[in-house]
Amino acid sequence: IINNMRKIAFIIMLAVLAACTPQKLVIVQIADAQLGFMGSERAKAEQNPELANDLSYEVEYLKKAIEVVNGLKPDAVVFTGDQVHRAKNEDQWTTFLQTIAAIDPAVKQLHIPGNHDYIIKKNKIVDTSDYEKYFAEDRFVFSKNGVKLVGINSNLIKYDDSLETAQKEWIAKAVAKDKANEVTILFSHHPFFLNEIGEEDGYFQIQQAKRQEYFDIFVEKGVDALYAGHLHNCAGGNAYEIPVTTTTSVAYQIGESQPSIRIITVENGKVTDELRSL
């Protein structure tokens, strides 16, 4: 009986030590691989339609990103939308999927759609079937080591889709903390804003009229950080002490940034990140 009691006490001690040991979570964000963007731009510039089929530029940088991921072995890699340039181009999808298949299977892969992964006409979503063919969900929740990652479909917000209301209700539940000290990070394709919550509307960010209602949710539920893409450049700001970070493309750049990925680390309840050039 004494030996059994000692064993039980030892197990309890190990459990207490494990609970008290600071846990760390590492996430890699990959934004806007957008296979075919460079070829499309070259085809227009050089008036040579055949160049639009050249995916080599994006594939080269995506492979570089995967090398970093496999070397780092993070807990998760989050693709924040625009996996391809043309949603109806099967070659772009096939090449993207074949390329990311090289990611270490021990690393959790998480995906959300960007505007190029859907067919959008006159600022309305008209076809989502191509994305859905390859990815069953348009949002996610992933929890590990006291950290909750939530990915949303920002297309529904940006394009005033009828499914936005249902997703908003889902978001409020998804970002709610399961434990008081849980860290919650939200990922979207479109940034809610680039630099300031009150900035004017633009092509890249969520419209001003909707930002406050979403931030009311984020503040109430204690969201710790937001990460987005779409800009093909880097930007950042802060609202209600919640940092909002926009990560540039892993490949094609519109601004002055370099092809990069973002390494996000959560340790001792604190979120930090590093932009890693490729």
PDB file of C-alpha atoms in Angstrom:
ATOM      1  CA  ILE A   1       0.000   0.000   0.000  1.00  0.00           C
ATOM      2  CA  ILE A   2       2.845   2.394   0.892  1.00  0.00           C
ATOM      3  CA  ASN A   3       4.557   1.725  -2.430  1.00  0.00           C
ATOM      4  CA  ASN A   4       1.315   2.391  -4.301  1.00  0.00           C
ATOM      5  CA  MET A   5       0.841   5.631  -2.394  1.00  0.00           C
ATOM      6  CA  ARG A   6       4.378   6.691  -3.287  1.00  0.00           C
ATOM      7  CA  LYS A   7       3.717   5.935  -6.938  1.00  0.00           C
ATOM      8  CA  ILE A   8       0.497   7.957  -6.875  1.00  0.00           C
ATOM      9  CA  ALA A   9       2.264  10.851  -5.140  1.00  0.00           C
ATOM     10  CA  PHE A  10       5.049  10.729  -7.745  1.00  0.00           C
ATOM     11  CA  ILE A  11       2.541  10.784 -10.610  1.00  0.00           C
ATOM     12  CA  ILE A  12       0.718  13.723  -9.036  1.00  0.00           C
ATOM     13  CA  MET A  13       4.017  15.575  -8.611  1.00  0.00           C
ATOM     14  CA  LEU A  14       4.883  15.029 -12.290  1.00  0.00           C
ATOM     15  CA  ALA A  15       1.453  16.291 -13.329  1.00  0.00           C
ATOM     16  CA  VAL A  16       1.847  19.414 -11.210  1.00  0.00           C
ATOM     17  CA  LEU A  17       5.316  20.072 -12.629  1.00  0.00           C
ATOM     18  CA  ALA A  18       4.020  19.602 -16.174  1.00  0.00           C
ATOM     19  CA  ALA A  19       1.183  22.047 -15.521  1.00  0.00           C
ATOM     20  CA  CYS A  20       3.602  24.606 -14.109  1.00  0.00           C
ATOM     21  CA  THR A  21       6.167  24.233 -16.893  1.00  0.00           C
ATOM     22  CA  PRO A  22       5.848  27.068 -19.435  1.00  0.00           C
ATOM     23  CA  GLN A  23       4.576  25.675 -22.726  1.00  0.00           C
ATOM     24  CA  LYS A  24       5.631  27.024 -26.086  1.00  0.00           C
ATOM     25  CA  LEU A  25       3.851  27.013 -29.428  1.00  0.00           C
ATOM     26  CA  VAL A  26       5.432  27.919 -32.758  1.00  0.00           C
ATOM     27  CA  ILE A  27       3.362  28.772 -35.826  1.00  0.00           C
ATOM     28  CA  VAL A  28       4.535  29.626 -39.333  1.00  0.00           C
ATOM     29  CA  GLN A  29       2.259  31.878 -41.378  1.00  0.00           C
ATOM     30  CA  ILE A  30       2.530  31.565 -45.159  1.00  0.00           C
ATOM     31  CA  ALA A  31       0.582  34.241 -47.031  1.00  0.00           C
ATOM     32  CA  ASP A  32      -0.403  34.483 -50.679  1.00  0.00           C
ATOM     33  CA  ALA A  33       1.558  31.771 -52.440  1.00  0.00           C
ATOM     34  CA  GLN A  34      -0.810  32.650 -55.310  1.00  0.00           C
ATOM     35  CA  LEU A  35       0.704  30.339 -57.894  1.00  0.00           C
ATOM     36  CA  GLY A  36       0.510  31.973 -61.327  1.00  0.00           C
ATOM     37  CA  PHE A  37       0.608  35.633 -60.264  1.00  0.00           C
ATOM     38  CA  MET A  38       4.085  36.327 -61.669  1.00  0.00           C
ATOM     39  CA  GLY A  39       3.332  34.474 -64.905  1.00  0.00           C
ATOM     40  CA  SER A  40       0.101  36.401 -65.357  1.00  0.00           C
ATOM     41  CA  GLU A  41       1.861  39.732 -64.856  1.00  0.00           C
ATOM     42  CA  ARG A  42       4.641  38.774 -67.281  1.00  0.00           C
ATOM     43  CA  ALA A  43       2.102  37.581 -69.864  1.00  0.00           C
ATOM     44  CA  LYS A  44       0.411  40.979 -69.805  1.00  0.00           C
ATOM     45  CA  ALA A  45       3.663  42.954 -69.787  1.00  0.00           C
ATOM     46  CA  GLU A  46       5.269  40.959 -72.601  1.00  0.00           C
ATOM     47  CA  GLN A  47       2.024  40.283 -74.481  1.00  0.00           C
ATOM     48  CA  ASN A  48       2.747  36.564 -74.440  1.00  0.00           C
ATOM     49  CA  PRO A  49      -0.218  34.513 -73.102  1.00  0.00           C
ATOM     50  CA  GLU A  50       1.920  31.371 -72.763  1.00  0.00           C
ATOM     51  CA  LEU A  51       3.858  32.969 -69.893  1.00  0.00           C
ATOM     52  CA  ALA A  52       0.706  32.812 -67.765  1.00  0.00           C
ATOM     53  CA  ASN A  53       1.307  29.061 -67.380  1.00  0.00           C
ATOM     54  CA  ASP A  54       4.716  29.554 -65.764  1.00  0.00           C
ATOM     55  CA  LEU A  55       4.431  28.773 -62.034  1.00  0.00           C
ATOM     56  CA  SER A  56       8.160  28.423 -61.414  1.00  0.00           C
ATOM     57  CA  TYR A  57       8.610  31.695 -59.496  1.00  0.00           C
ATOM     58  CA  GLU A  58       6.000  30.958 -56.850  1.00  0.00           C
ATOM     59  CA  VAL A  59       6.993  27.303 -56.589  1.00  0.00           C
ATOM     60  CA  GLU A  60      10.626  28.250 -56.006  1.00  0.00           C
ATOM     61  CA  TYR A  61       9.777  30.461 -53.035  1.00  0.00           C
ATOM     62  CA  LEU A  62       7.147  28.127 -51.662  1.00  0.00           C
ATOM     63  CA  LYS A  63       9.779  25.367 -51.626  1.00  0.00           C
ATOM     64  CA  LYS A  64      12.147  27.706 -49.768  1.00  0.00           C
ATOM     65  CA  ALA A  65       9.411  28.343 -47.207  1.00  0.00           C
ATOM     66  CA  ILE A  66       8.843  24.616 -46.799  1.00  0.00           C
ATOM     67  CA  GLU A  67      12.572  24.085 -46.190  1.00  0.00           C
ATOM     68  CA  VAL A  68      12.351  26.561 -43.302  1.00  0.00           C
ATOM     69  CA  VAL A  69       9.198  24.888 -41.975  1.00  0.00           C
ATOM     70  CA  ASN A  70      10.749  21.422 -42.069  1.00  0.00           C
ATOM     71  CA  GLY A  71      13.902  22.676 -40.405  1.00  0.00           C
ATOM     72  CA  LEU A  72      12.011  24.580 -37.726  1.00  0.00           C
ATOM     73  CA  LYS A  73       9.373  21.880 -37.130  1.00  0.00           C
ATOM     74  CA  PRO A  74       6.711  24.270 -35.801  1.00  0.00           C
ATOM     75  CA  ASP A  75       3.488  23.075 -34.250  1.00  0.00           C
ATOM     76  CA  ALA A  76       1.452  24.413 -37.163  1.00  0.00           C
ATOM     77  CA  VAL A  77       1.731  26.171 -40.500  1.00  0.00           C
ATOM     78  CA  VAL A  78      -1.137  28.501 -41.413  1.00  0.00           C
ATOM     79  CA  PHE A  79      -1.805  29.383 -45.053  1.00  0.00           C
ATOM     80  CA  THR A  80      -3.786  32.632 -44.951  1.00  0.00           C
ATOM     81  CA  GLY A  81      -5.394  32.411 -48.369  1.00  0.00           C
ATOM     82  CA  ASP A  82      -4.735  32.878 -52.069  1.00  0.00           C
ATOM     83  CA  GLN A  83      -3.117  29.521 -52.606  1.00  0.00           C
ATOM     84  CA  VAL A  84      -3.558  30.078 -56.384  1.00  0.00           C
ATOM     85  CA  HIS A  85      -4.007  33.001 -58.761  1.00  0.00           C
ATOM     86  CA  ARG A  86      -6.872  31.571 -60.830  1.00  0.00           C
ATOM     87  CA  ALA A  87      -9.439  29.495 -58.957  1.00  0.00           C
ATOM     88  CA  LYS A  88     -10.465  27.629 -62.121  1.00  0.00           C
ATOM     89  CA  ASN A  89      -6.906  26.687 -63.066  1.00  0.00           C
ATOM     90  CA  GLU A  90      -6.448  23.015 -62.124  1.00  0.00           C
ATOM     91  CA  ASP A  91      -2.726  23.067 -62.851  1.00  0.00           C
ATOM     92  CA  GLN A  92      -2.212  25.804 -60.275  1.00  0.00           C
ATOM     93  CA  TRP A  93      -4.113  23.836 -57.637  1.00  0.00           C
ATOM     94  CA  THR A  94      -2.367  20.564 -58.465  1.00  0.00           C
ATOM     95  CA  THR A  95       1.060  22.174 -58.360  1.00  0.00           C
ATOM     96  CA  PHE A  96       0.287  23.910 -55.077  1.00  0.00           C
ATOM     97  CA  LEU A  97      -0.888  20.681 -53.446  1.00  0.00           C
ATOM     98  CA  GLN A  98       2.066  18.695 -54.785  1.00  0.00           C
ATOM     99  CA  THR A  99       4.479  21.323 -53.460  1.00  0.00           C
ATOM    100  CA  ILE A 100       3.043  21.543 -49.940  1.00  0.00           C
ATOM    101  CA  ALA A 101       2.945  17.743 -49.731  1.00  0.00           C
ATOM    102  CA  ALA A 102       6.642  18.052 -48.858  1.00  0.00           C
ATOM    103  CA  ILE A 103       5.790  19.606 -45.478  1.00  0.00           C
ATOM    104  CA  ASP A 104       6.697  17.306 -42.602  1.00  0.00           C
ATOM    105  CA  PRO A 105       3.469  15.400 -41.765  1.00  0.00           C
ATOM    106  CA  ALA A 106       4.124  16.052 -38.067  1.00  0.00           C
ATOM    107  CA  VAL A 107       3.390  19.750 -38.718  1.00  0.00           C
ATOM    108  CA  LYS A 108      -0.325  20.604 -38.634  1.00  0.00           C
ATOM    109  CA  GLN A 109      -1.444  22.336 -41.845  1.00  0.00           C
ATOM    110  CA  LEU A 110      -4.263  24.900 -41.618  1.00  0.00           C
ATOM    111  CA  HIS A 111      -5.851  26.719 -44.588  1.00  0.00           C
ATOM    112  CA  ILE A 112      -8.342  29.515 -45.143  1.00  0.00           C
ATOM    113  CA  PRO A 113      -9.512  30.880 -48.505  1.00  0.00           C
ATOM    114  CA  GLY A 114      -8.406  34.106 -50.118  1.00  0.00           C
ATOM    115  CA  ASN A 115     -10.262  36.066 -52.771  1.00  0.00           C
ATOM    116  CA  HIS A 116      -8.287  34.382 -55.575  1.00  0.00           C
ATOM    117  CA  ASP A 117      -9.324  30.950 -54.322  1.00  0.00           C
ATOM    118  CA  TYR A 118     -12.955  31.845 -55.132  1.00  0.00           C
ATOM    119  CA  ILE A 119     -14.671  33.248 -58.191  1.00  0.00           C
ATOM    120  CA  ILE A 120     -15.737  36.774 -57.274  1.00  0.00           C
ATOM    121  CA  LYS A 121     -17.591  39.018 -59.714  1.00  0.00           C
ATOM    122  CA  LYS A 122     -18.866  42.534 -59.094  1.00  0.00           C
ATOM    123  CA  ASN A 123     -17.747  42.248 -55.449  1.00  0.00           C
ATOM    124  CA  LYS A 124     -19.885  39.161 -54.867  1.00  0.00           C
ATOM    125  CA  ILE A 125     -18.830  35.567 -54.241  1.00  0.00           C
ATOM    126  CA  VAL A 126     -20.293  33.497 -57.078  1.00  0.00           C
ATOM    127  CA  ASP A 127     -18.369  30.202 -56.950  1.00  0.00           C
ATOM    128  CA  THR A 128     -16.481  28.515 -54.103  1.00  0.00           C
ATOM    129  CA  SER A 129     -16.401  25.009 -55.567  1.00  0.00           C
ATOM    130  CA  ASP A 130     -12.737  24.916 -56.547  1.00  0.00           C
ATOM    131  CA  TYR A 131     -11.445  25.693 -53.060  1.00  0.00           C
ATOM    132  CA  GLU A 132     -13.970  23.282 -51.557  1.00  0.00           C
ATOM    133  CA  LYS A 133     -12.745  20.555 -53.887  1.00  0.00           C
ATOM    134  CA  TYR A 134      -9.399  20.581 -52.107  1.00  0.00           C
ATOM    135  CA  PHE A 135     -10.206  21.895 -48.628  1.00  0.00           C
ATOM    136  CA  ALA A 136     -13.312  20.768 -46.784  1.00  0.00           C
ATOM    137  CA  GLU A 137     -13.558  23.779 -44.473  1.00  0.00           C
ATOM    138  CA  ASP A 138     -13.296  27.542 -44.957  1.00  0.00           C
ATOM    139  CA  ARG A 139     -12.330  28.142 -41.292  1.00  0.00           C
ATOM    140  CA  PHE A 140     -10.609  26.317 -38.460  1.00  0.00           C
ATOM    141  CA  VAL A 141      -9.970  26.042 -34.739  1.00  0.00           C
ATOM    142  CA  PHE A 142      -6.765  24.417 -33.533  1.00  0.00           C
ATOM    143  CA  SER A 143      -5.784  24.254 -29.847  1.00  0.00           C
ATOM    144  CA  LYS A 144      -2.503  23.117 -28.352  1.00  0.00           C
ATOM    145  CA  ASN A 145      -0.326  24.007 -25.353  1.00  0.00           C
ATOM    146  CA  GLY A 146      -2.784  26.575 -24.024  1.00  0.00           C
ATOM    147  CA  VAL A 147      -3.009  28.390 -27.369  1.00  0.00           C
ATOM    148  CA  LYS A 148      -6.039  28.545 -29.646  1.00  0.00           C
ATOM    149  CA  LEU A 149      -5.640  29.352 -33.345  1.00  0.00           C
ATOM    150  CA  VAL A 150      -8.798  30.472 -35.137  1.00  0.00           C
ATOM    151  CA  GLY A 151      -8.966  30.947 -38.901  1.00  0.00           C
ATOM    152  CA  ILE A 152     -11.901  32.700 -40.574  1.00  0.00           C
ATOM    153  CA  ASN A 153     -13.226  33.205 -44.091  1.00  0.00           C
ATOM    154  CA  SER A 154     -12.799  36.951 -44.508  1.00  0.00           C
ATOM    155  CA  ASN A 155     -14.295  36.787 -48.027  1.00  0.00           C
ATOM    156  CA  LEU A 156     -17.706  36.499 -46.370  1.00  0.00           C
ATOM    157  CA  ILE A 157     -17.100  39.802 -44.581  1.00  0.00           C
ATOM    158  CA  LYS A 158     -15.425  41.704 -47.410  1.00  0.00           C
ATOM    159  CA  TYR A 159     -18.040  40.783 -49.999  1.00  0.00           C
ATOM    160  CA  ASP A 160     -21.176  41.070 -47.808  1.00  0.00           C
ATOM    161  CA  ASP A 161     -22.032  37.427 -48.256  1.00  0.00           C
ATOM    162  CA  SER A 162     -25.262  36.010 -46.840  1.00  0.00           C
ATOM    163  CA  LEU A 163     -23.212  33.545 -44.765  1.00  0.00           C
ATOM    164  CA  GLU A 164     -21.411  36.323 -42.895  1.00  0.00           C
ATOM    165  CA  THR A 165     -23.907  36.487 -40.025  1.00  0.00           C
ATOM    166  CA  ALA A 166     -23.612  32.760 -39.295  1.00  0.00           C
ATOM    167  CA  GLN A 167     -19.837  32.999 -39.391  1.00  0.00           C
ATOM    168  CA  LYS A 168     -19.860  35.982 -37.023  1.00  0.00           C
ATOM    169  CA  GLU A 169     -21.794  33.918 -34.494  1.00  0.00           C
ATOM    170  CA  TRP A 170     -19.315  31.081 -35.024  1.00  0.00           C
ATOM    171  CA  ILE A 171     -16.375  33.474 -34.492  1.00  0.00           C
ATOM    172  CA  ALA A 172     -17.771  34.698 -31.162  1.00  0.00           C
ATOM    173  CA  LYS A 173     -17.899  31.104 -29.922  1.00  0.00           C
ATOM    174  CA  ALA A 174     -14.619  30.037 -31.510  1.00  0.00           C
ATOM    175  CA  VAL A 175     -12.466  32.809 -29.989  1.00  0.00           C
ATOM    176  CA  ALA A 176     -13.951  32.468 -26.499  1.00  0.00           C
ATOM    177  CA  LYS A 177     -11.272  31.274 -24.124  1.00  0.00           C
ATOM    178  CA  ASP A 178     -11.630  27.727 -22.803  1.00  0.00           C
ATOM    179  CA  LYS A 179      -9.350  28.702 -19.910  1.00  0.00           C
ATOM    180  CA  ALA A 180      -8.676  32.117 -18.411  1.00  0.00           C
ATOM    181  CA  ASN A 181      -4.998  32.109 -19.417  1.00  0.00           C
ATOM    182  CA  GLU A 182      -5.502  30.704 -22.912  1.00  0.00           C
ATOM    183  CA  VAL A 183      -3.893  32.701 -25.736  1.00  0.00           C
ATOM    184  CA  THR A 184      -6.121  33.245 -28.774  1.00  0.00           C
ATOM    185  CA  ILE A 185      -4.778  34.190 -32.211  1.00  0.00           C
ATOM    186  CA  LEU A 186      -7.072  34.927 -35.146  1.00  0.00           C
ATOM    187  CA  PHE A 187      -6.030  34.512 -38.802  1.00  0.00           C
ATOM    188  CA  SER A 188      -7.787  36.001 -41.826  1.00  0.00           C
ATOM    189  CA  HIS A 189      -6.956  36.635 -45.459  1.00  0.00           C
ATOM    190  CA  HIS A 190      -8.059  40.267 -45.544  1.00  0.00           C
ATOM    191  CA  PRO A 191      -6.600  42.443 -42.775  1.00  0.00           C
ATOM    192  CA  PHE A 192      -9.193  44.236 -40.678  1.00  0.00           C
ATOM    193  CA  PHE A 193      -7.066  47.342 -41.154  1.00  0.00           C
ATOM    194  CA  LEU A 194      -3.531  48.117 -42.286  1.00  0.00           C
ATOM    195  CA  ASN A 195      -2.379  50.737 -39.781  1.00  0.00           C
ATOM    196  CA  GLU A 196      -5.341  52.192 -37.855  1.00  0.00           C
ATOM    197  CA  ILE A 197      -8.841  50.947 -37.096  1.00  0.00           C
ATOM    198  CA  GLY A 198     -10.336  54.246 -38.304  1.00  0.00           C
ATOM    199  CA  GLU A 199      -8.512  54.365 -41.637  1.00  0.00           C
ATOM    200  CA  GLU A 200     -10.505  54.842 -44.840  1.00  0.00           C
ATOM    201  CA  ASP A 201     -11.773  51.924 -46.876  1.00  0.00           C
ATOM    202  CA  GLY A 202      -9.601  50.374 -49.554  1.00  0.00           C
ATOM    203  CA  TYR A 203      -9.216  47.295 -51.712  1.00  0.00           C
ATOM    204  CA  PHE A 204      -7.151  45.397 -49.181  1.00  0.00           C
ATOM    205  CA  GLN A 205      -8.780  45.871 -45.777  1.00  0.00           C
ATOM    206  CA  ILE A 206     -12.153  44.993 -44.278  1.00  0.00           C
ATOM    207  CA  GLN A 207     -14.574  47.887 -44.722  1.00  0.00           C
ATOM    208  CA  GLN A 208     -14.602  50.493 -41.980  1.00  0.00           C
ATOM    209  CA  ALA A 209     -18.319  50.060 -41.238  1.00  0.00           C
ATOM    210  CA  LYS A 210     -17.714  46.491 -40.052  1.00  0.00           C
ATOM    211  CA  ARG A 211     -14.452  46.764 -38.122  1.00  0.00           C
ATOM    212  CA  GLN A 212     -15.864  47.984 -34.830  1.00  0.00           C
ATOM    213  CA  GLU A 213     -18.500  45.265 -34.510  1.00  0.00           C
ATOM    214  CA  TYR A 214     -15.832  42.602 -34.970  1.00  0.00           C
ATOM    215  CA  PHE A 215     -13.428  44.281 -32.577  1.00  0.00           C
ATOM    216  CA  ASP A 216     -16.206  44.435 -30.005  1.00  0.00           C
ATOM    217  CA  ILE A 217     -16.177  40.626 -30.187  1.00  0.00           C
ATOM    218  CA  PHE A 218     -12.380  40.407 -30.126  1.00  0.00           C
ATOM    219  CA  VAL A 219     -12.123  42.665 -27.069  1.00  0.00           C
ATOM    220  CA  GLU A 220     -14.946  40.961 -25.193  1.00  0.00           C
ATOM    221  CA  LYS A 221     -13.527  37.476 -25.806  1.00  0.00           C
ATOM    222  CA  GLY A 222      -9.910  38.470 -25.179  1.00  0.00           C
ATOM    223  CA  VAL A 223      -8.345  37.836 -28.587  1.00  0.00           C
ATOM    224  CA  ASP A 224      -4.598  38.384 -28.224  1.00  0.00           C
ATOM    225  CA  ALA A 225      -3.430  38.980 -31.809  1.00  0.00           C
ATOM    226  CA  LEU A 226      -4.607  39.093 -35.434  1.00  0.00           C
ATOM    227  CA  TYR A 227      -2.609  38.036 -38.506  1.00  0.00           C
ATOM    228  CA  ALA A 228      -3.587  38.480 -42.159  1.00  0.00           C
ATOM    229  CA  GLY A 229      -2.180  38.575 -45.690  1.00  0.00           C
ATOM    230  CA  HIS A 230      -3.631  39.783 -49.033  1.00  0.00           C
ATOM    231  CA  LEU A 231      -1.519  42.947 -49.197  1.00  0.00           C
ATOM    232  CA  HIS A 232       1.614  41.382 -50.750  1.00  0.00           C
ATOM    233  CA  ASN A 233       3.460  43.765 -48.466  1.00  0.00           C
ATOM    234  CA  CYS A 234       3.817  44.174 -44.713  1.00  0.00           C
ATOM    235  CA  ALA A 235       1.743  46.441 -42.483  1.00  0.00           C
ATOM    236  CA  GLY A 236       0.764  46.640 -38.857  1.00  0.00           C
ATOM    237  CA  GLY A 237      -1.203  48.521 -36.254  1.00  0.00           C
ATOM    238  CA  ASN A 238      -2.922  48.150 -32.929  1.00  0.00           C
ATOM    239  CA  ALA A 239      -6.489  48.540 -31.705  1.00  0.00           C
ATOM    240  CA  TYR A 240      -7.632  48.127 -28.108  1.00  0.00           C
ATOM    241  CA  GLU A 241      -4.171  46.697 -27.320  1.00  0.00           C
ATOM    242  CA  ILE A 242      -4.681  43.952 -29.909  1.00  0.00           C
ATOM    243  CA  PRO A 243      -1.863  43.888 -32.481  1.00  0.00           C
ATOM    244  CA  VAL A 244      -2.972  43.531 -36.104  1.00  0.00           C
ATOM    245  CA  THR A 245      -0.193  42.281 -38.377  1.00  0.00           C
ATOM    246  CA  THR A 246      -0.267  41.910 -42.151  1.00  0.00           C
ATOM    247  CA  THR A 247       2.306  39.516 -43.586  1.00  0.00           C
ATOM    248  CA  THR A 248       3.665  39.903 -47.088  1.00  0.00           C
ATOM    249  CA  SER A 249       3.489  37.241 -49.776  1.00  0.00           C
ATOM    250  CA  VAL A 250       5.758  34.225 -49.693  1.00  0.00           C
ATOM    251  CA  ALA A 251       6.410  34.990 -53.377  1.00  0.00           C
ATOM    252  CA  TYR A 252       5.158  37.872 -55.525  1.00  0.00           C
ATOM    253  CA  GLN A 253       5.527  41.343 -54.013  1.00  0.00           C
ATOM    254  CA  ILE A 254       3.471  44.442 -54.698  1.00  0.00           C
ATOM    255  CA  GLY A 255       5.269  46.706 -52.232  1.00  0.00           C
ATOM    256  CA  GLU A 256       8.872  46.925 -51.096  1.00  0.00           C
ATOM    257  CA  SER A 257       8.905  43.802 -48.937  1.00  0.00           C
ATOM    258  CA  GLN A 258      10.831  40.654 -49.796  1.00  0.00           C
ATOM    259  CA  PRO A 259       9.369  37.145 -50.178  1.00  0.00           C
ATOM    260  CA  SER A 260       8.945  36.092 -46.557  1.00  0.00           C
ATOM    261  CA  ILE A 261       7.148  33.955 -44.016  1.00  0.00           C
ATOM    262  CA  ARG A 262       6.227  34.935 -40.473  1.00  0.00           C
ATOM    263  CA  ILE A 263       7.277  32.860 -37.482  1.00  0.00           C
ATOM    264  CA  ILE A 264       4.902  33.372 -34.558  1.00  0.00           C
ATOM    265  CA  THR A 265       5.889  32.182 -31.095  1.00  0.00           C
ATOM    266  CA  VAL A 266       3.691  31.969 -28.016  1.00  0.00           C
ATOM    267  CA  GLU A 267       5.543  31.467 -24.750  1.00  0.00           C
ATOM    268  CA  ASN A 268       4.606  32.329 -21.172  1.00  0.00           C
ATOM    269  CA  GLY A 269       1.354  33.809 -22.459  1.00  0.00           C
ATOM    270  CA  LYS A 270       3.140  36.278 -24.739  1.00  0.00           C
ATOM    271  CA  VAL A 271       2.848  36.438 -28.543  1.00  0.00           C
ATOM    272  CA  THR A 272       5.923  37.478 -30.523  1.00  0.00           C
ATOM    273  CA  ASP A 273       6.741  37.149 -34.210  1.00  0.00           C
ATOM    274  CA  GLU A 274       9.592  37.372 -36.647  1.00  0.00           C
ATOM    275  CA  LEU A 275       9.427  38.048 -40.391  1.00  0.00           C
ATOM    276  CA  ARG A 276      11.831  35.619 -42.064  1.00  0.00           C
ATOM    277  CA  SER A 277      13.014  36.560 -45.567  1.00  0.00           C
ATOM    278  CA  LEU A 278      13.538  33.707 -48.003  1.00  0.00           C
TER     279      LEU A 278
END
